[in-house]
mmCIF file with all atom_site columns, N, CA and C in Angstrom:
data_model
loop_
_atom_site.group_PDB
_atom_site.id
_atom_site.type_symbol
_atom_site.label_atom_id
_atom_site.label_alt_id
_atom_site.label_comp_id
_atom_site.label_asym_id
_atom_site.label_entity_id
_atom_site.label_seq_id
_atom_site.pdbx_PDB_ins_code
_atom_site.Cartn_x
_atom_site.Cartn_y
_atom_site.Cartn_z
_atom_site.occupancy
_atom_site.B_iso_or_equiv
_atom_site.pdbx_formal_charge
_atom_site.auth_seq_id
_atom_site.auth_comp_id
_atom_site.auth_asym_id
_atom_site.auth_atom_id
_atom_site.pdbx_PDB_model_num
ATOM 1   N N  . MET A 1 1  ? 64.133 78.405 120.362 1.00 89.00 ? 22 MET A N  1
ATOM 2   C CA . MET A 1 1  ? 63.691 77.046 120.585 1.00 89.00 ? 22 MET A CA 1
ATOM 3   C C  . MET A 1 1  ? 62.459 76.975 121.482 1.00 89.00 ? 22 MET A C  1
ATOM 4   N N  . SER A 1 2  ? 62.181 78.025 122.238 1.00 93.00 ? 23 SER A N  1
ATOM 5   C CA . SER A 1 2  ? 61.022 77.969 123.126 1.00 93.00 ? 23 SER A CA 1
ATOM 6   C C  . SER A 1 2  ? 59.727 77.785 122.336 1.00 93.00 ? 23 SER A C  1
ATOM 7   N N  . GLY A 1 3  ? 59.630 78.387 121.148 1.00 94.00 ? 24 GLY A N  1
ATOM 8   C CA . GLY A 1 3  ? 58.452 78.200 120.308 1.00 94.00 ? 24 GLY A CA 1
ATOM 9   C C  . GLY A 1 3  ? 58.302 76.755 119.853 1.00 94.00 ? 24 GLY A C  1
ATOM 10  N N  . LEU A 1 4  ? 59.433 76.123 119.544 1.00 95.00 ? 25 LEU A N  1
ATOM 11  C CA . LEU A 1 4  ? 59.413 74.717 119.124 1.00 95.00 ? 25 LEU A CA 1
ATOM 12  C C  . LEU A 1 4  ? 58.997 73.812 120.288 1.00 95.00 ? 25 LEU A C  1
ATOM 13  N N  . VAL A 1 5  ? 59.474 74.118 121.480 1.00 96.00 ? 26 VAL A N  1
ATOM 14  C CA . VAL A 1 5  ? 59.086 73.345 122.670 1.00 96.00 ? 26 VAL A CA 1
ATOM 15  C C  . VAL A 1 5  ? 57.588 73.504 122.915 1.00 96.00 ? 26 VAL A C  1
ATOM 16  N N  . GLU A 1 6  ? 57.076 74.716 122.765 1.00 96.00 ? 27 GLU A N  1
ATOM 17  C CA . GLU A 1 6  ? 55.635 74.940 122.939 1.00 96.00 ? 27 GLU A CA 1
ATOM 18  C C  . GLU A 1 6  ? 54.838 74.145 121.909 1.00 96.00 ? 27 GLU A C  1
ATOM 19  N N  . GLN A 1 7  ? 55.301 74.118 120.663 1.00 97.00 ? 28 GLN A N  1
ATOM 20  C CA . GLN A 1 7  ? 54.629 73.355 119.617 1.00 97.00 ? 28 GLN A CA 1
ATOM 21  C C  . GLN A 1 7  ? 54.651 71.860 119.956 1.00 97.00 ? 28 GLN A C  1
ATOM 22  N N  . ALA A 1 8  ? 55.799 71.355 120.405 1.00 97.00 ? 29 ALA A N  1
ATOM 23  C CA . ALA A 1 8  ? 55.916 69.935 120.754 1.00 97.00 ? 29 ALA A CA 1
ATOM 24  C C  . ALA A 1 8  ? 54.993 69.594 121.925 1.00 97.00 ? 29 ALA A C  1
ATOM 25  N N  . ALA A 1 9  ? 54.953 70.451 122.924 1.00 97.00 ? 30 ALA A N  1
ATOM 26  C CA . ALA A 1 9  ? 54.103 70.196 124.089 1.00 97.00 ? 30 ALA A CA 1
ATOM 27  C C  . ALA A 1 9  ? 52.627 70.176 123.695 1.00 97.00 ? 30 ALA A C  1
ATOM 28  N N  . ALA A 1 10 ? 52.238 71.085 122.806 1.00 97.00 ? 31 ALA A N  1
ATOM 29  C CA . ALA A 1 10 ? 50.848 71.122 122.355 1.00 97.00 ? 31 ALA A CA 1
ATOM 30  C C  . ALA A 1 10 ? 50.493 69.879 121.546 1.00 97.00 ? 31 ALA A C  1
ATOM 31  N N  . LYS A 1 11 ? 51.433 69.412 120.745 1.00 97.00 ? 32 LYS A N  1
ATOM 32  C CA . LYS A 1 11 ? 51.191 68.263 119.868 1.00 97.00 ? 32 LYS A CA 1
ATOM 33  C C  . LYS A 1 11 ? 51.304 66.933 120.613 1.00 97.00 ? 32 LYS A C  1
ATOM 34  N N  . LEU A 1 12 ? 52.303 66.826 121.503 1.00 97.00 ? 33 LEU A N  1
ATOM 35  C CA . LEU A 1 12 ? 52.638 65.540 122.116 1.00 97.00 ? 33 LEU A CA 1
ATOM 36  C C  . LEU A 1 12 ? 52.258 65.427 123.587 1.00 97.00 ? 33 LEU A C  1
ATOM 37  N N  . GLY A 1 13 ? 51.882 66.532 124.190 1.00 97.00 ? 34 GLY A N  1
ATOM 38  C CA . GLY A 1 13 ? 51.537 66.522 125.600 1.00 97.00 ? 34 GLY A CA 1
ATOM 39  C C  . GLY A 1 13 ? 52.767 66.698 126.477 1.00 97.00 ? 34 GLY A C  1
ATOM 40  N N  . PRO A 1 14 ? 52.554 66.694 127.786 1.00 97.00 ? 35 PRO A N  1
ATOM 41  C CA . PRO A 1 14 ? 53.672 66.892 128.714 1.00 97.00 ? 35 PRO A CA 1
ATOM 42  C C  . PRO A 1 14 ? 54.632 65.706 128.686 1.00 97.00 ? 35 PRO A C  1
ATOM 43  N N  . LEU A 1 15 ? 55.871 65.997 129.014 1.00 97.00 ? 36 LEU A N  1
ATOM 44  C CA . LEU A 1 15 ? 56.897 64.950 129.057 1.00 97.00 ? 36 LEU A CA 1
ATOM 45  C C  . LEU A 1 15 ? 56.776 64.121 130.326 1.00 97.00 ? 36 LEU A C  1
ATOM 46  N N  . THR A 1 16 ? 57.019 62.832 130.198 1.00 96.00 ? 37 THR A N  1
ATOM 47  C CA . THR A 1 16 ? 57.115 61.981 131.374 1.00 96.00 ? 37 THR A CA 1
ATOM 48  C C  . THR A 1 16 ? 58.579 61.965 131.815 1.00 96.00 ? 37 THR A C  1
ATOM 49  N N  . GLU A 1 17 ? 58.812 61.472 133.008 1.00 97.00 ? 38 GLU A N  1
ATOM 50  C CA . GLU A 1 17 ? 60.161 61.480 133.580 1.00 97.00 ? 38 GLU A CA 1
ATOM 51  C C  . GLU A 1 17 ? 61.172 60.776 132.670 1.00 97.00 ? 38 GLU A C  1
ATOM 52  N N  . GLY A 1 18 ? 62.309 61.429 132.435 1.00 97.00 ? 39 GLY A N  1
ATOM 53  C CA . GLY A 1 18 ? 63.393 60.844 131.658 1.00 97.00 ? 39 GLY A CA 1
ATOM 54  C C  . GLY A 1 18 ? 63.251 60.984 130.152 1.00 97.00 ? 39 GLY A C  1
ATOM 55  N N  . ARG A 1 19 ? 62.180 61.639 129.678 1.00 98.00 ? 40 ARG A N  1
ATOM 56  C CA . ARG A 1 19 ? 61.969 61.805 128.240 1.00 98.00 ? 40 ARG A CA 1
ATOM 57  C C  . ARG A 1 19 ? 62.146 63.262 127.851 1.00 98.00 ? 40 ARG A C  1
ATOM 58  N N  . LYS A 1 20 ? 62.512 63.496 126.591 1.00 97.00 ? 41 LYS A N  1
ATOM 59  C CA . LYS A 1 20 ? 62.686 64.841 126.046 1.00 97.00 ? 41 LYS A CA 1
ATOM 60  C C  . LYS A 1 20 ? 62.024 64.915 124.683 1.00 97.00 ? 41 LYS A C  1
ATOM 61  N N  . TYR A 1 21 ? 61.658 66.124 124.259 1.00 97.00 ? 42 TYR A N  1
ATOM 62  C CA . TYR A 1 21 ? 61.173 66.326 122.904 1.00 97.00 ? 42 TYR A CA 1
ATOM 63  C C  . TYR A 1 21 ? 62.366 66.242 121.959 1.00 97.00 ? 42 TYR A C  1
ATOM 64  N N  . CYS A 1 22 ? 62.125 65.775 120.737 1.00 96.00 ? 43 CYS A N  1
ATOM 65  C CA . CYS A 1 22 ? 63.207 65.661 119.764 1.00 96.00 ? 43 CYS A CA 1
ATOM 66  C C  . CYS A 1 22 ? 62.648 65.759 118.355 1.00 96.00 ? 43 CYS A C  1
ATOM 67  N N  . LEU A 1 23 ? 63.555 65.813 117.396 1.00 95.00 ? 44 LEU A N  1
ATOM 68  C CA . LEU A 1 23 ? 63.202 65.745 115.989 1.00 95.00 ? 44 LEU A CA 1
ATOM 69  C C  . LEU A 1 23 ? 63.415 64.307 115.532 1.00 95.00 ? 44 LEU A C  1
ATOM 70  N N  . LYS A 1 24 ? 62.430 63.735 114.848 1.00 94.00 ? 45 LYS A N  1
ATOM 71  C CA . LYS A 1 24 ? 62.578 62.368 114.340 1.00 94.00 ? 45 LYS A CA 1
ATOM 72  C C  . LYS A 1 24 ? 63.749 62.280 113.381 1.00 94.00 ? 45 LYS A C  1
ATOM 73  N N  . ILE A 1 25 ? 63.839 63.237 112.478 1.00 90.00 ? 46 ILE A N  1
ATOM 74  C CA . ILE A 1 25 ? 64.996 63.358 111.580 1.00 90.00 ? 46 ILE A CA 1
ATOM 75  C C  . ILE A 1 25 ? 65.726 64.612 112.022 1.00 90.00 ? 46 ILE A C  1
ATOM 76  N N  . PRO A 1 26 ? 66.969 64.497 112.496 1.00 90.00 ? 47 PRO A N  1
ATOM 77  C CA . PRO A 1 26 ? 67.697 65.654 113.001 1.00 90.00 ? 47 PRO A CA 1
ATOM 78  C C  . PRO A 1 26 ? 67.842 66.764 111.954 1.00 90.00 ? 47 PRO A C  1
ATOM 79  N N  . GLY A 1 27 ? 67.876 67.992 112.429 1.00 89.00 ? 48 GLY A N  1
ATOM 80  C CA . GLY A 1 27 ? 68.041 69.148 111.556 1.00 89.00 ? 48 GLY A CA 1
ATOM 81  C C  . GLY A 1 27 ? 69.222 69.046 110.605 1.00 89.00 ? 48 GLY A C  1
ATOM 82  N N  . PRO A 1 28 ? 70.415 68.642 111.084 1.00 85.00 ? 49 PRO A N  1
ATOM 83  C CA . PRO A 1 28 ? 71.565 68.547 110.172 1.00 85.00 ? 49 PRO A CA 1
ATOM 84  C C  . PRO A 1 28 ? 71.385 67.534 109.035 1.00 85.00 ? 49 PRO A C  1
ATOM 85  N N  . LEU A 1 29 ? 70.405 66.647 109.196 1.00 85.00 ? 50 LEU A N  1
ATOM 86  C CA . LEU A 1 29 ? 70.123 65.667 108.144 1.00 85.00 ? 50 LEU A CA 1
ATOM 87  C C  . LEU A 1 29 ? 68.915 66.083 107.312 1.00 85.00 ? 50 LEU A C  1
ATOM 88  N N  . GLY A 1 30 ? 68.465 67.326 107.482 1.00 87.00 ? 51 GLY A N  1
ATOM 89  C CA . GLY A 1 30 ? 67.372 67.851 106.672 1.00 87.00 ? 51 GLY A CA 1
ATOM 90  C C  . GLY A 1 30 ? 66.010 67.771 107.308 1.00 87.00 ? 51 GLY A C  1
ATOM 91  N N  . GLY A 1 31 ? 65.936 67.393 108.577 1.00 91.00 ? 52 GLY A N  1
ATOM 92  C CA . GLY A 1 31 ? 64.652 67.282 109.252 1.00 91.00 ? 52 GLY A CA 1
ATOM 93  C C  . GLY A 1 31 ? 64.002 68.629 109.499 1.00 91.00 ? 52 GLY A C  1
ATOM 94  N N  . GLU A 1 32 ? 62.691 68.663 109.360 1.00 95.00 ? 53 GLU A N  1
ATOM 95  C CA . GLU A 1 32 ? 61.900 69.875 109.586 1.00 95.00 ? 53 GLU A CA 1
ATOM 96  C C  . GLU A 1 32 ? 61.877 70.197 111.077 1.00 95.00 ? 53 GLU A C  1
ATOM 97  N N  . TYR A 1 33 ? 61.940 71.478 111.403 1.00 96.00 ? 54 TYR A N  1
ATOM 98  C CA . TYR A 1 33 ? 61.851 71.918 112.793 1.00 96.00 ? 54 TYR A CA 1
ATOM 99  C C  . TYR A 1 33 ? 60.394 72.146 113.157 1.00 96.00 ? 54 TYR A C  1
ATOM 100 N N  . GLY A 1 34 ? 59.671 71.041 113.410 1.00 96.00 ? 55 GLY A N  1
ATOM 101 C CA . GLY A 1 34 ? 58.284 71.128 113.809 1.00 96.00 ? 55 GLY A CA 1
ATOM 102 C C  . GLY A 1 34 ? 57.424 70.118 113.093 1.00 96.00 ? 55 GLY A C  1
ATOM 103 N N  . GLY A 1 35 ? 56.117 70.308 113.212 1.00 95.00 ? 56 GLY A N  1
ATOM 104 C CA . GLY A 1 35 ? 55.153 69.470 112.513 1.00 95.00 ? 56 GLY A CA 1
ATOM 105 C C  . GLY A 1 35 ? 55.256 67.995 112.838 1.00 95.00 ? 56 GLY A C  1
ATOM 106 N N  . GLU A 1 36 ? 55.190 67.186 111.790 1.00 96.00 ? 57 GLU A N  1
ATOM 107 C CA . GLU A 1 36 ? 55.216 65.723 111.945 1.00 96.00 ? 57 GLU A CA 1
ATOM 108 C C  . GLU A 1 36 ? 56.592 65.183 112.307 1.00 96.00 ? 57 GLU A C  1
ATOM 109 N N  . ASN A 1 37 ? 57.603 66.035 112.354 1.00 96.00 ? 58 ASN A N  1
ATOM 110 C CA . ASN A 1 37 ? 58.958 65.594 112.687 1.00 96.00 ? 58 ASN A CA 1
ATOM 111 C C  . ASN A 1 37 ? 59.223 65.621 114.195 1.00 96.00 ? 58 ASN A C  1
ATOM 112 N N  . LEU A 1 38 ? 58.230 65.978 114.986 1.00 97.00 ? 59 LEU A N  1
ATOM 113 C CA . LEU A 1 38 ? 58.398 66.048 116.440 1.00 97.00 ? 59 LEU A CA 1
ATOM 114 C C  . LEU A 1 38 ? 58.054 64.712 117.097 1.00 97.00 ? 59 LEU A C  1
ATOM 115 N N  . ALA A 1 39 ? 58.793 64.382 118.155 1.00 97.00 ? 60 ALA A N  1
ATOM 116 C CA . ALA A 1 39 ? 58.563 63.138 118.897 1.00 97.00 ? 60 ALA A CA 1
ATOM 117 C C  . ALA A 1 39 ? 59.107 63.312 120.308 1.00 97.00 ? 60 ALA A C  1
ATOM 118 N N  . THR A 1 40 ? 58.942 62.288 121.127 1.00 98.00 ? 61 THR A N  1
ATOM 119 C CA . THR A 1 40 ? 59.611 62.232 122.424 1.00 98.00 ? 61 THR A CA 1
ATOM 120 C C  . THR A 1 40 ? 60.498 60.998 122.429 1.00 98.00 ? 61 THR A C  1
ATOM 121 N N  . VAL A 1 41 ? 61.533 61.051 123.263 1.00 97.00 ? 62 VAL A N  1
ATOM 122 C CA . VAL A 1 41 ? 62.512 59.970 123.314 1.00 97.00 ? 62 VAL A CA 1
ATOM 123 C C  . VAL A 1 41 ? 63.154 59.967 124.705 1.00 97.00 ? 62 VAL A C  1
ATOM 124 N N  . PRO A 1 42 ? 63.590 58.804 125.191 1.00 98.00 ? 63 PRO A N  1
ATOM 125 C CA . PRO A 1 42 ? 64.357 58.792 126.446 1.00 98.00 ? 63 PRO A CA 1
ATOM 126 C C  . PRO A 1 42 ? 65.647 59.613 126.281 1.00 98.00 ? 63 PRO A C  1
ATOM 127 N N  . LEU A 1 43 ? 65.975 60.418 127.280 1.00 97.00 ? 64 LEU A N  1
ATOM 128 C CA . LEU A 1 43 ? 67.146 61.284 127.214 1.00 97.00 ? 64 LEU A CA 1
ATOM 129 C C  . LEU A 1 43 ? 68.424 60.500 126.912 1.00 97.00 ? 64 LEU A C  1
ATOM 130 N N  . VAL A 1 44 ? 68.596 59.350 127.532 1.00 96.00 ? 65 VAL A N  1
ATOM 131 C CA . VAL A 1 44 ? 69.796 58.540 127.314 1.00 96.00 ? 65 VAL A CA 1
ATOM 132 C C  . VAL A 1 44 ? 69.925 58.160 125.832 1.00 96.00 ? 65 VAL A C  1
ATOM 133 N N  . GLN A 1 45 ? 68.817 57.767 125.223 1.00 95.00 ? 66 GLN A N  1
ATOM 134 C CA . GLN A 1 45 ? 68.822 57.389 123.811 1.00 95.00 ? 66 GLN A CA 1
ATOM 135 C C  . GLN A 1 45 ? 69.115 58.607 122.928 1.00 95.00 ? 66 GLN A C  1
ATOM 136 N N  . LEU A 1 46 ? 68.528 59.758 123.267 1.00 95.00 ? 67 LEU A N  1
ATOM 137 C CA . LEU A 1 46 ? 68.755 60.975 122.492 1.00 95.00 ? 67 LEU A CA 1
ATOM 138 C C  . LEU A 1 46 ? 70.226 61.373 122.494 1.00 95.00 ? 67 LEU A C  1
ATOM 139 N N  . ILE A 1 47 ? 70.858 61.320 123.644 1.00 95.00 ? 68 ILE A N  1
ATOM 140 C CA . ILE A 1 47 ? 72.273 61.669 123.741 1.00 95.00 ? 68 ILE A CA 1
ATOM 141 C C  . ILE A 1 47 ? 73.125 60.683 122.941 1.00 95.00 ? 68 ILE A C  1
ATOM 142 N N  . GLY A 1 48 ? 72.837 59.403 123.061 1.00 93.00 ? 69 GLY A N  1
ATOM 143 C CA . GLY A 1 48 ? 73.605 58.389 122.331 1.00 93.00 ? 69 GLY A CA 1
ATOM 144 C C  . GLY A 1 48 ? 73.498 58.540 120.827 1.00 93.00 ? 69 GLY A C  1
ATOM 145 N N  . VAL A 1 49 ? 72.285 58.709 120.323 1.00 90.00 ? 70 VAL A N  1
ATOM 146 C CA . VAL A 1 49 ? 72.087 58.844 118.882 1.00 90.00 ? 70 VAL A CA 1
ATOM 147 C C  . VAL A 1 49 ? 72.705 60.137 118.367 1.00 90.00 ? 70 VAL A C  1
ATOM 148 N N  . SER A 1 50 ? 72.544 61.220 119.123 1.00 91.00 ? 71 SER A N  1
ATOM 149 C CA . SER A 1 50 ? 73.111 62.504 118.703 1.00 91.00 ? 71 SER A CA 1
ATOM 150 C C  . SER A 1 50 ? 74.630 62.415 118.558 1.00 91.00 ? 71 SER A C  1
ATOM 151 N N  . GLY A 1 51 ? 75.277 61.815 119.541 1.00 92.00 ? 72 GLY A N  1
ATOM 152 C CA . GLY A 1 51 ? 76.730 61.653 119.483 1.00 92.00 ? 72 GLY A CA 1
ATOM 153 C C  . GLY A 1 51 ? 77.154 60.759 118.334 1.00 92.00 ? 72 GLY A C  1
ATOM 154 N N  . TYR A 1 52 ? 76.439 59.672 118.131 1.00 89.00 ? 73 TYR A N  1
ATOM 155 C CA . TYR A 1 52 ? 76.770 58.744 117.049 1.00 89.00 ? 73 TYR A CA 1
ATOM 156 C C  . TYR A 1 52 ? 76.644 59.428 115.689 1.00 89.00 ? 73 TYR A C  1
ATOM 157 N N  . LEU A 1 53 ? 75.533 60.133 115.471 1.00 88.00 ? 74 LEU A N  1
ATOM 158 C CA . LEU A 1 53 ? 75.354 60.822 114.188 1.00 88.00 ? 74 LEU A CA 1
ATOM 159 C C  . LEU A 1 53 ? 76.403 61.915 113.984 1.00 88.00 ? 74 LEU A C  1
ATOM 160 N N  . ALA A 1 54 ? 76.684 62.681 115.040 1.00 91.00 ? 75 ALA A N  1
ATOM 161 C CA . ALA A 1 54 ? 77.687 63.745 114.932 1.00 91.00 ? 75 ALA A CA 1
ATOM 162 C C  . ALA A 1 54 ? 79.043 63.175 114.529 1.00 91.00 ? 75 ALA A C  1
ATOM 163 N N  . LYS A 1 55 ? 79.421 62.063 115.108 1.00 92.00 ? 76 LYS A N  1
ATOM 164 C CA . LYS A 1 55 ? 80.698 61.432 114.777 1.00 92.00 ? 76 LYS A CA 1
ATOM 165 C C  . LYS A 1 55 ? 80.714 60.961 113.321 1.00 92.00 ? 76 LYS A C  1
ATOM 166 N N  . GLN A 1 56 ? 79.589 60.454 112.840 1.00 89.00 ? 77 GLN A N  1
ATOM 167 C CA . GLN A 1 56 ? 79.530 59.928 111.474 1.00 89.00 ? 77 GLN A CA 1
ATOM 168 C C  . GLN A 1 56 ? 79.579 61.024 110.417 1.00 89.00 ? 77 GLN A C  1
ATOM 169 N N  . ILE A 1 57 ? 79.029 62.210 110.707 1.00 90.00 ? 78 ILE A N  1
ATOM 170 C CA . ILE A 1 57 ? 78.931 63.248 109.674 1.00 90.00 ? 78 ILE A CA 1
ATOM 171 C C  . ILE A 1 57 ? 79.890 64.420 109.883 1.00 90.00 ? 78 ILE A C  1
ATOM 172 N N  . LYS A 1 58 ? 80.740 64.360 110.891 1.00 92.00 ? 79 LYS A N  1
ATOM 173 C CA . LYS A 1 58 ? 81.566 65.509 111.266 1.00 92.00 ? 79 LYS A CA 1
ATOM 174 C C  . LYS A 1 58 ? 82.462 66.042 110.150 1.00 92.00 ? 79 LYS A C  1
ATOM 175 N N  . ASP A 1 59 ? 82.916 65.221 109.265 1.00 94.00 ? 80 ASP A N  1
ATOM 176 C CA . ASP A 1 59 ? 83.837 65.671 108.214 1.00 94.00 ? 80 ASP A CA 1
ATOM 177 C C  . ASP A 1 59 ? 83.159 65.878 106.864 1.00 94.00 ? 80 ASP A C  1
ATOM 178 N N  . LEU A 1 60 ? 81.849 65.728 106.788 1.00 93.00 ? 81 LEU A N  1
ATOM 179 C CA . LEU A 1 60 ? 81.148 65.879 105.511 1.00 93.00 ? 81 LEU A CA 1
ATOM 180 C C  . LEU A 1 60 ? 80.847 67.351 105.240 1.00 93.00 ? 81 LEU A C  1
ATOM 181 N N  . PRO A 1 61 ? 81.103 67.811 104.028 1.00 93.00 ? 82 PRO A N  1
ATOM 182 C CA . PRO A 1 61 ? 80.726 69.185 103.683 1.00 93.00 ? 82 PRO A CA 1
ATOM 183 C C  . PRO A 1 61 ? 79.199 69.326 103.662 1.00 93.00 ? 82 PRO A C  1
ATOM 184 N N  . ASP A 1 62 ? 78.700 70.541 103.929 1.00 88.00 ? 83 ASP A N  1
ATOM 185 C CA . ASP A 1 62 ? 77.263 70.794 103.857 1.00 88.00 ? 83 ASP A CA 1
ATOM 186 C C  . ASP A 1 62 ? 76.729 70.367 102.499 1.00 88.00 ? 83 ASP A C  1
ATOM 187 N N  . GLY A 1 63 ? 75.554 69.738 102.516 1.00 87.00 ? 84 GLY A N  1
ATOM 188 C CA . GLY A 1 63 ? 74.904 69.329 101.278 1.00 87.00 ? 84 GLY A CA 1
ATOM 189 C C  . GLY A 1 63 ? 75.311 67.955 100.760 1.00 87.00 ? 84 GLY A C  1
ATOM 190 N N  . THR A 1 64 ? 76.241 67.291 101.443 1.00 89.00 ? 85 THR A N  1
ATOM 191 C CA . THR A 1 64 ? 76.670 65.963 101.015 1.00 89.00 ? 85 THR A CA 1
ATOM 192 C C  . THR A 1 64 ? 75.516 64.977 101.181 1.00 89.00 ? 85 THR A C  1
ATOM 193 N N  . PRO A 1 65 ? 75.144 64.245 100.120 1.00 89.00 ? 86 PRO A N  1
ATOM 194 C CA . PRO A 1 65 ? 74.089 63.229 100.245 1.00 89.00 ? 86 PRO A CA 1
ATOM 195 C C  . PRO A 1 65 ? 74.546 62.119 101.201 1.00 89.00 ? 86 PRO A C  1
ATOM 196 N N  . ILE A 1 66 ? 73.620 61.636 102.012 1.00 85.00 ? 87 ILE A N  1
ATOM 197 C CA . ILE A 1 66 ? 73.921 60.532 102.922 1.00 85.00 ? 87 ILE A CA 1
ATOM 198 C C  . ILE A 1 66 ? 72.845 59.463 102.787 1.00 85.00 ? 87 ILE A C  1
ATOM 199 N N  . LYS A 1 67 ? 73.150 58.292 103.290 1.00 83.00 ? 88 LYS A N  1
ATOM 200 C CA . LYS A 1 67 ? 72.171 57.215 103.375 1.00 83.00 ? 88 LYS A CA 1
ATOM 201 C C  . LYS A 1 67 ? 72.062 56.828 104.840 1.00 83.00 ? 88 LYS A C  1
ATOM 202 N N  . LEU A 1 68 ? 70.895 56.979 105.403 1.00 77.00 ? 89 LEU A N  1
ATOM 203 C CA . LEU A 1 68 ? 70.666 56.662 106.790 1.00 77.00 ? 89 LEU A CA 1
ATOM 204 C C  . LEU A 1 68 ? 70.074 55.272 106.901 1.00 77.00 ? 89 LEU A C  1
ATOM 205 N N  . GLU A 1 69 ? 70.763 54.385 107.601 1.00 79.00 ? 90 GLU A N  1
ATOM 206 C CA . GLU A 1 69 ? 70.280 53.018 107.829 1.00 79.00 ? 90 GLU A CA 1
ATOM 207 C C  . GLU A 1 69 ? 69.975 52.859 109.295 1.00 79.00 ? 90 GLU A C  1
ATOM 208 N N  . VAL A 1 70 ? 68.744 52.492 109.612 1.00 74.00 ? 91 VAL A N  1
ATOM 209 C CA . VAL A 1 70 ? 68.328 52.285 110.991 1.00 74.00 ? 91 VAL A CA 1
ATOM 210 C C  . VAL A 1 70 ? 68.298 50.784 111.255 1.00 74.00 ? 91 VAL A C  1
ATOM 211 N N  . THR A 1 71 ? 68.990 50.363 112.305 1.00 77.00 ? 92 THR A N  1
ATOM 212 C CA . THR A 1 71 ? 69.037 48.950 112.686 1.00 77.00 ? 92 THR A CA 1
ATOM 213 C C  . THR A 1 71 ? 68.658 48.811 114.145 1.00 77.00 ? 92 THR A C  1
ATOM 214 N N  . ASP A 1 72 ? 68.360 47.594 114.558 1.00 66.00 ? 93 ASP A N  1
ATOM 215 C CA . ASP A 1 72 ? 68.030 47.350 115.973 1.00 66.00 ? 93 ASP A CA 1
ATOM 216 C C  . ASP A 1 72 ? 69.259 47.406 116.823 1.00 66.00 ? 93 ASP A C  1
#
């Protein structure tokens, strides 16, 4: 992961307080590890979304098609 962090830092710049690098589309949902899929996000939001997605997909077999709906 250190290479991915280096790529994110080069692309997005240094992190400000309370923010972390992340994948816009998480890896388990088919997101690319790098490139245009890199972003920064508040740590609190990253933890919340990660837990929510993990709970939603925990029982799905690998390769199961999903529909991701983003709401406010």
